[in-house]
Amino acid sequence: MKKSLLLIPLIIISCKKDPAVTDMSQKDSTIVTETPDSVYKADSVALRKKDSIINNAPVTKEVLQKGVMRSEKEGRIVRTVDAAQLPVTIGEEFKKDGQELILKLTNFEQSKINAKISTKEKDFNIRFNQIKLPNGDYDGPFGRELTYEVPKKGEIWLIIGKSNMASGNTKGHFTVSIE
């Protein structure tokens, strides 16, 4: 019995193999190790599942629906965008008659602004009603496309709403693309 107890450590030590270490500093070559493709696929599937969970989270859906830098009061929706992020496309929805969207573009430094309203709604009555320039002046009305020379740097407001000179539906989804 005592002899078998002495043999156990010897068996463990003899079974343990250390990898052979070779000195590669003297050789002029490159070693490339490859990871099996299945490892990358498993990681990407795990990331997609994690991303899907994040995108489907209730808080994420609320932020995507309400937006960041957005406030709504008495039918007036105000969205603020830093002009350094341009070009940008903003999605919005009018749910009541007579609503208005004000896009505030802060730190606008370009000499010209291009903007366009797009919608899939049929017979949607919407347009750029006015533009407020950095010096406080207003100009307008415009149509669904706006190209305007901006004389001064600063904050610009794009005011979007229904056209009083036209008829049609005033509720629905739309996007505003700004360059």
CSV table of N, CA and C in Angstrom, one decimal:
chain,number,residue,atom,x,y,z
A,1,MET,N,0.8,-1.2,0.0
A,1,MET,CA,0.0,0.0,0.0
A,1,MET,C,0.9,1.3,0.0
A,2,LYS,N,1.9,1.2,0.8
A,2,LYS,CA,2.8,2.4,0.9
A,2,LYS,C,3.5,2.6,-0.4
A,3,LYS,N,3.8,1.5,-1.1
A,3,LYS,CA,4.5,1.6,-2.4
A,3,LYS,C,3.6,2.2,-3.4
A,4,SER,N,2.3,1.9,-3.4
A,4,SER,CA,1.4,2.5,-4.4
A,4,SER,C,1.2,4.0,-4.1
A,5,LEU,N,1.3,4.4,-2.9
A,5,LEU,CA,1.2,5.8,-2.6
A,5,LEU,C,2.5,6.6,-3.1
A,6,LEU,N,3.6,5.9,-3.1
A,6,LEU,CA,4.8,6.6,-3.7
A,6,LEU,C,4.8,6.6,-5.2
A,7,LEU,N,4.1,5.7,-5.8
A,7,LEU,CA,4.1,5.6,-7.3
A,7,LEU,C,3.1,6.7,-7.9
A,8,ILE,N,2.1,7.1,-7.1
A,8,ILE,CA,1.1,8.1,-7.6
A,8,ILE,C,1.8,9.4,-8.0
A,9,PRO,N,2.7,10.0,-7.2
A,9,PRO,CA,3.3,11.3,-7.6
A,9,PRO,C,4.2,11.1,-8.8
A,10,LEU,N,4.9,9.9,-8.9
A,10,LEU,CA,5.8,9.7,-10.0
A,10,LEU,C,5.0,9.5,-11.3
A,11,ILE,N,3.8,8.9,-11.2
A,11,ILE,CA,3.0,8.8,-12.4
A,11,ILE,C,2.5,10.2,-12.9
A,12,ILE,N,2.1,11.0,-11.9
A,12,ILE,CA,1.6,12.3,-12.2
A,12,ILE,C,2.7,13.2,-12.9
A,13,ILE,N,3.8,13.1,-12.3
A,13,ILE,CA,5.0,13.9,-12.8
A,13,ILE,C,5.3,13.4,-14.2
A,14,SER,N,5.3,12.1,-14.4
A,14,SER,CA,5.7,11.6,-15.7
A,14,SER,C,4.7,11.9,-16.8
A,15,CYS,N,3.4,12.0,-16.4
A,15,CYS,CA,2.4,12.2,-17.4
A,15,CYS,C,2.3,13.7,-17.8
A,16,LYS,N,2.8,14.6,-16.9
A,16,LYS,CA,2.7,16.0,-17.2
A,16,LYS,C,3.8,16.3,-18.2
A,17,LYS,N,3.4,16.9,-19.4
A,17,LYS,CA,4.4,17.3,-20.4
A,17,LYS,C,4.4,18.8,-20.6
A,18,ASP,N,5.5,19.4,-20.5
A,18,ASP,CA,5.6,20.8,-20.8
A,18,ASP,C,5.9,21.0,-22.2
A,19,PRO,N,5.4,22.0,-22.9
A,19,PRO,CA,5.6,22.2,-24.3
A,19,PRO,C,7.1,22.6,-24.5
A,20,ALA,N,7.6,22.2,-25.6
A,20,ALA,CA,9.0,22.5,-25.8
A,20,ALA,C,9.1,23.9,-26.2
A,21,VAL,N,10.0,24.7,-25.6
A,21,VAL,CA,10.2,26.1,-25.9
A,21,VAL,C,11.4,26.2,-26.8
A,22,THR,N,11.2,26.9,-27.9
A,22,THR,CA,12.4,27.1,-28.8
A,22,THR,C,12.7,28.6,-28.9
A,23,ASP,N,13.9,28.9,-29.1
A,23,ASP,CA,14.3,30.3,-29.2
A,23,ASP,C,14.1,30.7,-30.6
A,24,MET,N,13.2,31.7,-30.9
A,24,MET,CA,13.0,32.1,-32.3
A,24,MET,C,13.6,33.5,-32.6
A,25,SER,N,14.3,34.0,-31.6
A,25,SER,CA,14.9,35.4,-31.8
A,25,SER,C,16.0,35.3,-32.9
A,26,GLN,N,16.6,34.2,-33.1
A,26,GLN,CA,17.7,34.1,-34.1
A,26,GLN,C,17.2,33.9,-35.5
A,27,LYS,N,15.9,33.6,-35.7
A,27,LYS,CA,15.4,33.2,-37.0
A,27,LYS,C,14.7,34.4,-37.6
A,28,ASP,N,14.8,34.5,-38.9
A,28,ASP,CA,14.2,35.6,-39.6
A,28,ASP,C,12.9,35.1,-40.4
A,29,SER,N,11.9,34.9,-39.6
A,29,SER,CA,10.6,34.4,-40.2
A,29,SER,C,9.5,34.9,-39.3
A,30,THR,N,8.3,34.7,-39.9
A,30,THR,CA,7.1,35.2,-39.2
A,30,THR,C,6.2,33.9,-38.9
A,31,ILE,N,5.7,33.9,-37.7
A,31,ILE,CA,4.8,32.8,-37.3
A,31,ILE,C,3.4,33.3,-37.3
A,32,VAL,N,2.5,32.6,-38.0
A,32,VAL,CA,1.1,32.9,-38.1
A,32,VAL,C,0.3,31.8,-37.5
A,33,THR,N,-0.5,32.2,-36.5
A,33,THR,CA,-1.4,31.2,-36.0
A,33,THR,C,-2.8,31.4,-36.5
A,34,GLU,N,-3.5,30.4,-36.7
A,34,GLU,CA,-4.9,30.6,-37.2
A,34,GLU,C,-5.9,30.0,-36.2
A,35,THR,N,-7.0,30.8,-36.1
A,35,THR,CA,-8.1,30.3,-35.3
A,35,THR,C,-9.1,29.7,-36.2
A,36,PRO,N,-9.7,28.6,-35.8
A,36,PRO,CA,-10.7,28.0,-36.7
A,36,PRO,C,-11.8,28.9,-37.0
A,37,ASP,N,-12.4,28.9,-38.2
A,37,ASP,CA,-13.4,29.8,-38.6
A,37,ASP,C,-14.7,29.6,-37.7
A,38,SER,N,-14.9,28.5,-37.2
A,38,SER,CA,-16.1,28.2,-36.4
A,38,SER,C,-16.1,29.1,-35.1
A,39,VAL,N,-14.9,29.4,-34.6
A,39,VAL,CA,-14.8,30.3,-33.4
A,39,VAL,C,-15.4,31.7,-33.7
A,40,TYR,N,-15.0,32.2,-34.9
A,40,TYR,CA,-15.5,33.6,-35.3
A,40,TYR,C,-17.0,33.5,-35.6
A,41,LYS,N,-17.5,32.5,-36.2
A,41,LYS,CA,-18.9,32.4,-36.5
A,41,LYS,C,-19.7,32.3,-35.2
A,42,ALA,N,-19.2,31.6,-34.2
A,42,ALA,CA,-19.9,31.5,-32.9
A,42,ALA,C,-19.9,32.8,-32.2
A,43,ASP,N,-18.8,33.6,-32.3
A,43,ASP,CA,-18.8,34.9,-31.7
A,43,ASP,C,-19.7,35.8,-32.3
A,44,SER,N,-19.8,35.8,-33.7
A,44,SER,CA,-20.6,36.8,-34.4
A,44,SER,C,-22.1,36.5,-34.1
A,45,VAL,N,-22.4,35.2,-34.0
A,45,VAL,CA,-23.8,34.8,-33.7
A,45,VAL,C,-24.2,35.3,-32.3
A,46,ALA,N,-23.2,35.1,-31.4
A,46,ALA,CA,-23.5,35.6,-30.0
A,46,ALA,C,-23.7,37.1,-30.0
A,47,LEU,N,-22.8,37.8,-30.8
A,47,LEU,CA,-23.0,39.3,-30.8
A,47,LEU,C,-24.3,39.7,-31.4
A,48,ARG,N,-24.7,39.0,-32.5
A,48,ARG,CA,-26.0,39.4,-33.1
A,48,ARG,C,-27.1,39.1,-32.1
A,49,LYS,N,-27.1,38.1,-31.4
A,49,LYS,CA,-28.1,37.8,-30.4
A,49,LYS,C,-28.1,38.9,-29.4
A,50,LYS,N,-27.0,39.3,-28.9
A,50,LYS,CA,-26.9,40.3,-27.9
A,50,LYS,C,-27.4,41.6,-28.4
A,51,ASP,N,-27.0,42.0,-29.7
A,51,ASP,CA,-27.4,43.2,-30.3
A,51,ASP,C,-28.9,43.2,-30.5
A,52,SER,N,-29.5,42.0,-30.9
A,52,SER,CA,-30.9,41.9,-31.1
A,52,SER,C,-31.6,42.1,-29.7
A,53,ILE,N,-31.1,41.6,-28.7
A,53,ILE,CA,-31.7,41.8,-27.3
A,53,ILE,C,-31.7,43.3,-27.0
A,54,ILE,N,-30.6,44.0,-27.3
A,54,ILE,CA,-30.5,45.4,-27.0
A,54,ILE,C,-31.5,46.2,-27.8
A,55,ASN,N,-31.5,45.9,-29.1
A,55,ASN,CA,-32.4,46.6,-30.0
A,55,ASN,C,-33.9,46.4,-29.7
A,56,ASN,N,-34.2,45.2,-29.1
A,56,ASN,CA,-35.6,44.9,-28.8
A,56,ASN,C,-36.0,45.3,-27.4
A,57,ALA,N,-35.1,45.9,-26.6
A,57,ALA,CA,-35.4,46.2,-25.3
A,57,ALA,C,-36.4,47.4,-25.3
A,58,PRO,N,-37.3,47.4,-24.3
A,58,PRO,CA,-38.4,48.4,-24.3
A,58,PRO,C,-37.8,49.9,-24.2
A,59,VAL,N,-36.7,50.0,-23.4
A,59,VAL,CA,-36.1,51.4,-23.3
A,59,VAL,C,-35.5,51.8,-24.7
A,60,THR,N,-34.9,50.9,-25.4
A,60,THR,CA,-34.4,51.3,-26.7
A,60,THR,C,-35.5,51.6,-27.7
A,61,LYS,N,-36.6,50.9,-27.7
A,61,LYS,CA,-37.7,51.2,-28.5
A,61,LYS,C,-38.3,52.6,-28.2
A,62,GLU,N,-38.3,52.9,-26.9
A,62,GLU,CA,-38.8,54.2,-26.5
A,62,GLU,C,-37.9,55.3,-27.0
A,63,VAL,N,-36.6,55.2,-26.9
A,63,VAL,CA,-35.7,56.2,-27.4
A,63,VAL,C,-35.8,56.3,-28.9
A,64,LEU,N,-35.9,55.2,-29.6
A,64,LEU,CA,-36.0,55.3,-31.0
A,64,LEU,C,-37.3,55.9,-31.5
A,65,GLN,N,-38.4,55.7,-30.7
A,65,GLN,CA,-39.7,56.3,-31.0
A,65,GLN,C,-39.7,57.7,-30.7
A,66,LYS,N,-39.3,58.1,-29.5
A,66,LYS,CA,-39.4,59.5,-29.0
A,66,LYS,C,-38.2,60.3,-29.5
A,67,GLY,N,-37.0,59.7,-29.6
A,67,GLY,CA,-35.9,60.4,-30.1
A,67,GLY,C,-35.1,61.0,-29.0
A,68,VAL,N,-33.9,61.4,-29.3
A,68,VAL,CA,-33.0,62.0,-28.3
A,68,VAL,C,-33.1,63.5,-28.6
A,69,MET,N,-33.1,64.4,-27.6
A,69,MET,CA,-33.2,65.8,-27.8
A,69,MET,C,-34.5,66.2,-28.4
A,70,ARG,N,-35.6,65.7,-27.8
A,70,ARG,CA,-36.9,65.9,-28.3
A,70,ARG,C,-37.8,66.3,-27.2
A,71,SER,N,-38.6,67.3,-27.5
A,71,SER,CA,-39.7,67.7,-26.5
A,71,SER,C,-41.0,68.0,-27.3
A,72,GLU,N,-42.1,67.8,-26.6
A,72,GLU,CA,-43.4,68.0,-27.2
A,72,GLU,C,-44.3,68.7,-26.3
A,73,LYS,N,-44.8,69.8,-26.7
A,73,LYS,CA,-45.7,70.6,-25.8
A,73,LYS,C,-46.7,71.3,-26.7
A,74,GLU,N,-48.0,71.1,-26.4
A,74,GLU,CA,-49.1,71.8,-27.0
A,74,GLU,C,-49.1,71.7,-28.6
A,75,GLY,N,-48.8,70.5,-29.1
A,75,GLY,CA,-48.8,70.3,-30.5
A,75,GLY,C,-47.6,70.7,-31.2
A,76,ARG,N,-46.6,71.2,-30.5
A,76,ARG,CA,-45.3,71.6,-31.1
A,76,ARG,C,-44.2,70.7,-30.7
A,77,ILE,N,-43.6,70.0,-31.6
A,77,ILE,CA,-42.5,69.1,-31.4
A,77,ILE,C,-41.2,69.8,-31.7
A,78,VAL,N,-40.3,69.8,-30.7
A,78,VAL,CA,-39.0,70.5,-30.9
A,78,VAL,C,-37.9,69.4,-30.9
A,79,ARG,N,-37.1,69.4,-31.9
A,79,ARG,CA,-35.9,68.5,-32.0
A,79,ARG,C,-34.7,69.3,-32.2
A,80,THR,N,-33.6,69.0,-31.4
A,80,THR,CA,-32.4,69.7,-31.5
A,80,THR,C,-31.3,68.8,-32.1
A,81,VAL,N,-30.6,69.3,-33.1
A,81,VAL,CA,-29.5,68.5,-33.7
A,81,VAL,C,-28.3,69.4,-33.8
A,82,ASP,N,-27.1,68.8,-33.5
A,82,ASP,CA,-25.9,69.6,-33.6
A,82,ASP,C,-25.5,69.5,-35.1
A,83,ALA,N,-25.2,70.6,-35.7
A,83,ALA,CA,-25.0,70.7,-37.2
A,83,ALA,C,-23.7,69.9,-37.5
A,84,ALA,N,-22.8,69.7,-36.6
A,84,ALA,CA,-21.6,68.9,-36.8
A,84,ALA,C,-21.9,67.5,-37.2
A,85,GLN,N,-23.2,67.0,-36.9
A,85,GLN,CA,-23.6,65.6,-37.3
A,85,GLN,C,-24.2,65.5,-38.7
A,86,LEU,N,-24.3,66.6,-39.4
A,86,LEU,CA,-24.9,66.6,-40.7
A,86,LEU,C,-24.0,65.8,-41.7
A,87,PRO,N,-24.6,65.1,-42.7
A,87,PRO,CA,-26.0,65.0,-43.0
A,87,PRO,C,-26.7,64.1,-42.1
A,88,VAL,N,-28.0,64.4,-41.9
A,88,VAL,CA,-28.8,63.6,-40.9
A,88,VAL,C,-30.2,63.4,-41.5
A,89,THR,N,-30.8,62.3,-41.1
A,89,THR,CA,-32.2,62.1,-41.5
A,89,THR,C,-33.0,61.9,-40.2
A,90,ILE,N,-34.1,62.6,-40.0
A,90,ILE,CA,-34.8,62.5,-38.7
A,90,ILE,C,-36.2,62.0,-39.1
A,91,GLY,N,-36.7,61.0,-38.4
A,91,GLY,CA,-38.0,60.5,-38.6
A,91,GLY,C,-39.0,61.1,-37.5
A,92,GLU,N,-40.2,61.4,-37.9
A,92,GLU,CA,-41.2,62.0,-37.0
A,92,GLU,C,-42.6,61.6,-37.4
A,93,GLU,N,-43.5,61.9,-36.6
A,93,GLU,CA,-44.9,61.6,-36.9
A,93,GLU,C,-45.8,62.7,-36.3
A,94,PHE,N,-46.7,63.2,-37.1
A,94,PHE,CA,-47.8,64.1,-36.6
A,94,PHE,C,-49.0,63.2,-36.3
A,95,LYS,N,-49.4,63.2,-35.0
A,95,LYS,CA,-50.6,62.4,-34.6
A,95,LYS,C,-51.9,63.2,-34.5
A,96,LYS,N,-51.8,64.5,-34.4
A,96,LYS,CA,-52.9,65.4,-34.3
A,96,LYS,C,-52.9,66.4,-35.4
A,97,ASP,N,-54.1,67.0,-35.7
A,97,ASP,CA,-54.2,68.0,-36.6
A,97,ASP,C,-53.5,69.3,-36.1
A,98,GLY,N,-52.9,70.0,-37.0
A,98,GLY,CA,-52.2,71.3,-36.6
A,98,GLY,C,-50.9,71.2,-35.9
A,99,GLN,N,-50.3,70.0,-35.9
A,99,GLN,CA,-49.0,69.9,-35.2
A,99,GLN,C,-47.9,70.6,-36.0
A,100,GLU,N,-46.8,70.9,-35.4
A,100,GLU,CA,-45.7,71.6,-36.0
A,100,GLU,C,-44.4,71.0,-35.4
A,101,LEU,N,-43.4,70.9,-36.3
A,101,LEU,CA,-42.1,70.4,-35.9
A,101,LEU,C,-41.1,71.5,-36.1
A,102,ILE,N,-40.3,71.8,-35.1
A,102,ILE,CA,-39.2,72.8,-35.1
A,102,ILE,C,-37.9,72.0,-35.0
A,103,LEU,N,-37.1,72.0,-36.0
A,103,LEU,CA,-35.8,71.4,-36.0
A,103,LEU,C,-34.8,72.5,-35.7
A,104,LYS,N,-34.1,72.5,-34.6
A,104,LYS,CA,-33.1,73.5,-34.2
A,104,LYS,C,-31.8,72.9,-34.6
A,105,LEU,N,-31.1,73.5,-35.5
A,105,LEU,CA,-29.7,73.1,-35.9
A,105,LEU,C,-28.7,74.0,-35.2
A,106,THR,N,-28.1,73.5,-34.2
A,106,THR,CA,-27.1,74.4,-33.4
A,106,THR,C,-25.7,74.3,-34.1
A,107,ASN,N,-24.9,75.3,-33.9
A,107,ASN,CA,-23.6,75.4,-34.4
A,107,ASN,C,-23.5,75.2,-36.0
A,108,PHE,N,-24.5,75.8,-36.7
A,108,PHE,CA,-24.5,75.7,-38.1
A,108,PHE,C,-23.4,76.6,-38.7
A,109,GLU,N,-22.4,76.1,-39.5
A,109,GLU,CA,-21.3,76.9,-40.0
A,109,GLU,C,-21.2,76.9,-41.5
A,110,GLN,N,-22.1,76.2,-42.2
A,110,GLN,CA,-22.1,76.1,-43.6
A,110,GLN,C,-22.7,77.4,-44.2
A,111,SER,N,-22.4,77.6,-45.5
A,111,SER,CA,-23.0,78.7,-46.2
A,111,SER,C,-24.4,78.4,-46.8
A,112,LYS,N,-24.7,77.2,-46.9
A,112,LYS,CA,-26.0,76.8,-47.6
A,112,LYS,C,-26.5,75.6,-46.8
A,113,ILE,N,-27.9,75.5,-46.8
A,113,ILE,CA,-28.6,74.4,-46.2
A,113,ILE,C,-29.5,73.7,-47.2
A,114,ASN,N,-29.5,72.4,-47.3
A,114,ASN,CA,-30.4,71.7,-48.2
A,114,ASN,C,-31.2,70.7,-47.3
A,115,ALA,N,-32.5,70.7,-47.4
A,115,ALA,CA,-33.3,69.9,-46.6
A,115,ALA,C,-34.5,69.4,-47.5
A,116,LYS,N,-35.0,68.2,-47.1
A,116,LYS,CA,-36.1,67.6,-47.9
A,116,LYS,C,-37.0,66.8,-47.0
A,117,ILE,N,-38.3,66.9,-47.2
A,117,ILE,CA,-39.3,66.2,-46.5
A,117,ILE,C,-39.7,65.0,-47.3
A,118,SER,N,-39.7,63.8,-46.8
A,118,SER,CA,-40.2,62.6,-47.5
A,118,SER,C,-41.3,61.9,-46.7
A,119,THR,N,-42.2,61.4,-47.4
A,119,THR,CA,-43.3,60.6,-46.7
A,119,THR,C,-43.9,59.6,-47.7
A,120,LYS,N,-44.4,58.5,-47.1
A,120,LYS,CA,-45.1,57.5,-47.8
A,120,LYS,C,-46.6,57.7,-47.8
A,121,GLU,N,-47.0,58.6,-47.0
A,121,GLU,CA,-48.4,58.9,-46.8
A,121,GLU,C,-49.0,59.5,-48.1
A,122,LYS,N,-50.2,59.1,-48.5
A,122,LYS,CA,-50.8,59.6,-49.7
A,122,LYS,C,-51.5,60.9,-49.3
A,123,ASP,N,-51.3,61.9,-50.1
A,123,ASP,CA,-52.0,63.2,-50.0
A,123,ASP,C,-51.7,63.8,-48.6
A,124,PHE,N,-50.4,63.8,-48.3
A,124,PHE,CA,-49.9,64.4,-47.0
A,124,PHE,C,-49.6,65.9,-47.1
A,125,ASN,N,-50.3,66.7,-46.4
A,125,ASN,CA,-50.2,68.2,-46.4
A,125,ASN,C,-49.1,68.6,-45.5
A,126,ILE,N,-47.8,68.7,-46.0
A,126,ILE,CA,-46.7,69.1,-45.1
A,126,ILE,C,-45.7,69.9,-46.0
A,127,ARG,N,-45.0,70.8,-45.3
A,127,ARG,CA,-44.0,71.6,-46.0
A,127,ARG,C,-43.1,72.3,-45.0
A,128,PHE,N,-42.0,72.9,-45.5
A,128,PHE,CA,-41.2,73.8,-44.7
A,128,PHE,C,-42.0,75.2,-44.6
A,129,ASN,N,-42.5,75.5,-43.5
A,129,ASN,CA,-43.2,76.8,-43.4
A,129,ASN,C,-42.3,77.9,-43.3
A,130,GLN,N,-41.3,77.8,-42.4
A,130,GLN,CA,-40.3,79.0,-42.3
A,130,GLN,C,-39.0,78.4,-41.9
A,131,ILE,N,-38.0,79.3,-42.1
A,131,ILE,CA,-36.6,79.1,-41.6
A,131,ILE,C,-36.3,80.3,-40.7
A,132,LYS,N,-35.8,80.1,-39.6
A,132,LYS,CA,-35.3,81.2,-38.7
A,132,LYS,C,-33.8,81.2,-38.8
A,133,LEU,N,-33.2,82.3,-39.2
A,133,LEU,CA,-31.8,82.5,-39.4
A,133,LEU,C,-31.1,82.9,-38.1
A,134,PRO,N,-29.8,82.7,-38.0
A,134,PRO,CA,-29.0,83.1,-36.8
A,134,PRO,C,-29.2,84.5,-36.3
A,135,ASN,N,-29.5,85.5,-37.2
A,135,ASN,CA,-29.7,86.9,-36.9
A,135,ASN,C,-31.1,87.1,-36.4
A,136,GLY,N,-32.0,86.1,-36.3
A,136,GLY,CA,-33.4,86.3,-35.8
A,136,GLY,C,-34.4,86.5,-36.9
A,137,ASP,N,-34.0,86.7,-38.2
A,137,ASP,CA,-34.9,86.9,-39.3
A,137,ASP,C,-35.6,85.6,-39.6
A,138,TYR,N,-36.8,85.7,-40.1
A,138,TYR,CA,-37.6,84.5,-40.6
A,138,TYR,C,-37.8,84.7,-42.1
A,139,ASP,N,-37.9,83.5,-42.8
A,139,ASP,CA,-38.2,83.6,-44.3
A,139,ASP,C,-39.0,82.3,-44.5
A,140,GLY,N,-39.8,82.4,-45.6
A,140,GLY,CA,-40.7,81.3,-45.9
A,140,GLY,C,-42.0,81.9,-46.5
A,141,PRO,N,-42.9,81.1,-46.9
A,141,PRO,CA,-42.9,79.6,-46.8
A,141,PRO,C,-42.2,79.0,-48.0
A,142,PHE,N,-41.9,77.7,-47.9
A,142,PHE,CA,-41.2,76.9,-48.9
A,142,PHE,C,-42.1,75.6,-49.2
A,143,GLY,N,-41.6,74.8,-50.0
A,143,GLY,CA,-42.3,73.5,-50.3
A,143,GLY,C,-41.7,72.4,-49.5
A,144,ARG,N,-41.7,71.2,-50.1
A,144,ARG,CA,-41.1,70.0,-49.4
A,144,ARG,C,-39.6,70.0,-49.5
A,145,GLU,N,-39.0,70.8,-50.4
A,145,GLU,CA,-37.6,70.8,-50.6
A,145,GLU,C,-37.1,72.2,-50.3
A,146,LEU,N,-36.0,72.3,-49.6
A,146,LEU,CA,-35.5,73.6,-49.2
A,146,LEU,C,-34.0,73.7,-49.5
A,147,THR,N,-33.6,74.7,-50.3
A,147,THR,CA,-32.2,75.1,-50.5
A,147,THR,C,-32.1,76.6,-50.2
A,148,TYR,N,-31.3,76.9,-49.2
A,148,TYR,CA,-31.2,78.3,-48.7
A,148,TYR,C,-29.8,78.7,-48.4
A,149,GLU,N,-29.4,79.9,-48.9
A,149,GLU,CA,-28.1,80.5,-48.6
A,149,GLU,C,-28.2,81.1,-47.2
A,150,VAL,N,-27.3,80.6,-46.3
A,150,VAL,CA,-27.3,81.1,-44.9
A,150,VAL,C,-26.2,82.2,-44.8
A,151,PRO,N,-26.6,83.4,-44.5
A,151,PRO,CA,-25.6,84.5,-44.5
A,151,PRO,C,-24.7,84.5,-43.3
A,152,LYS,N,-25.0,83.8,-42.2
A,152,LYS,CA,-24.3,84.0,-40.9
A,152,LYS,C,-24.3,82.6,-40.2
A,153,LYS,N,-23.2,82.4,-39.5
A,153,LYS,CA,-23.1,81.1,-38.7
A,153,LYS,C,-23.9,81.3,-37.4
A,154,GLY,N,-24.4,80.1,-36.9
A,154,GLY,CA,-25.2,80.1,-35.7
A,154,GLY,C,-26.3,79.1,-35.6
A,155,GLU,N,-27.3,79.4,-34.9
A,155,GLU,CA,-28.4,78.4,-34.8
A,155,GLU,C,-29.5,78.7,-35.8
A,156,ILE,N,-30.0,77.7,-36.5
A,156,ILE,CA,-31.0,77.8,-37.5
A,156,ILE,C,-32.2,76.9,-37.1
A,157,TRP,N,-33.4,77.4,-37.3
A,157,TRP,CA,-34.6,76.7,-37.1
A,157,TRP,C,-35.3,76.4,-38.4
A,158,LEU,N,-35.7,75.1,-38.6
A,158,LEU,CA,-36.5,74.7,-39.7
A,158,LEU,C,-37.9,74.4,-39.1
A,159,ILE,N,-38.9,75.2,-39.5
A,159,ILE,CA,-40.3,75.0,-39.0
A,159,ILE,C,-41.1,74.3,-40.0
A,160,ILE,N,-41.6,73.1,-39.6
A,160,ILE,CA,-42.3,72.3,-40.6
A,160,ILE,C,-43.8,72.1,-40.1
A,161,GLY,N,-44.7,72.2,-41.0
A,161,GLY,CA,-46.1,72.0,-40.6
A,161,GLY,C,-47.0,71.9,-41.9
A,162,LYS,N,-48.3,72.1,-41.7
A,162,LYS,CA,-49.2,72.0,-42.8
A,162,LYS,C,-49.2,73.3,-43.6
A,163,SER,N,-49.6,73.2,-44.8
A,163,SER,CA,-49.7,74.4,-45.7
A,163,SER,C,-51.2,74.8,-45.6
A,164,ASN,N,-51.4,76.1,-45.2
A,164,ASN,CA,-52.8,76.6,-45.1
A,164,ASN,C,-53.4,76.8,-46.5
A,165,MET,N,-52.5,76.8,-47.5
A,165,MET,CA,-53.0,77.0,-48.9
A,165,MET,C,-53.4,75.8,-49.6
A,166,ALA,N,-53.2,74.6,-48.9
A,166,ALA,CA,-53.5,73.3,-49.6
A,166,ALA,C,-54.4,72.5,-48.7
A,167,SER,N,-54.9,71.4,-49.2
A,167,SER,CA,-55.7,70.5,-48.4
A,167,SER,C,-55.0,69.2,-48.4
A,168,GLY,N,-55.5,68.3,-47.6
A,168,GLY,CA,-54.9,67.0,-47.5
A,168,GLY,C,-54.8,66.5,-46.0
A,169,ASN,N,-54.3,65.3,-45.9
A,169,ASN,CA,-54.1,64.7,-44.6
A,169,ASN,C,-53.0,65.4,-43.8
A,170,THR,N,-53.2,65.7,-42.5
A,170,THR,CA,-52.1,66.3,-41.7
A,170,THR,C,-51.6,65.4,-40.7
A,171,LYS,N,-51.9,64.1,-40.7
A,171,LYS,CA,-51.4,63.2,-39.8
A,171,LYS,C,-50.6,62.1,-40.5
A,172,GLY,N,-49.5,61.7,-39.9
A,172,GLY,CA,-48.7,60.6,-40.5
A,172,GLY,C,-47.3,60.7,-40.3
A,173,HIS,N,-46.5,59.7,-40.8
A,173,HIS,CA,-45.1,59.6,-40.6
A,173,HIS,C,-44.4,60.3,-41.8
A,174,PHE,N,-43.2,60.9,-41.4
A,174,PHE,CA,-42.4,61.6,-42.5
A,174,PHE,C,-41.0,61.6,-42.0
A,175,THR,N,-40.1,61.8,-42.9
A,175,THR,CA,-38.7,62.0,-42.6
A,175,THR,C,-38.2,63.3,-43.1
A,176,VAL,N,-37.2,63.9,-42.4
A,176,VAL,CA,-36.6,65.2,-42.9
A,176,VAL,C,-35.1,64.9,-43.0
A,177,SER,N,-34.6,65.0,-44.3
A,177,SER,CA,-33.2,64.9,-44.5
A,177,SER,C,-32.5,66.2,-44.7
A,178,ILE,N,-31.4,66.4,-43.9
A,178,ILE,CA,-30.7,67.7,-43.9
A,178,ILE,C,-29.3,67.5,-44.3
A,179,GLU,N,-28.8,68.3,-45.2
A,179,GLU,CA,-27.4,68.3,-45.6
A,179,GLU,C,-26.8,69.7,-45.3
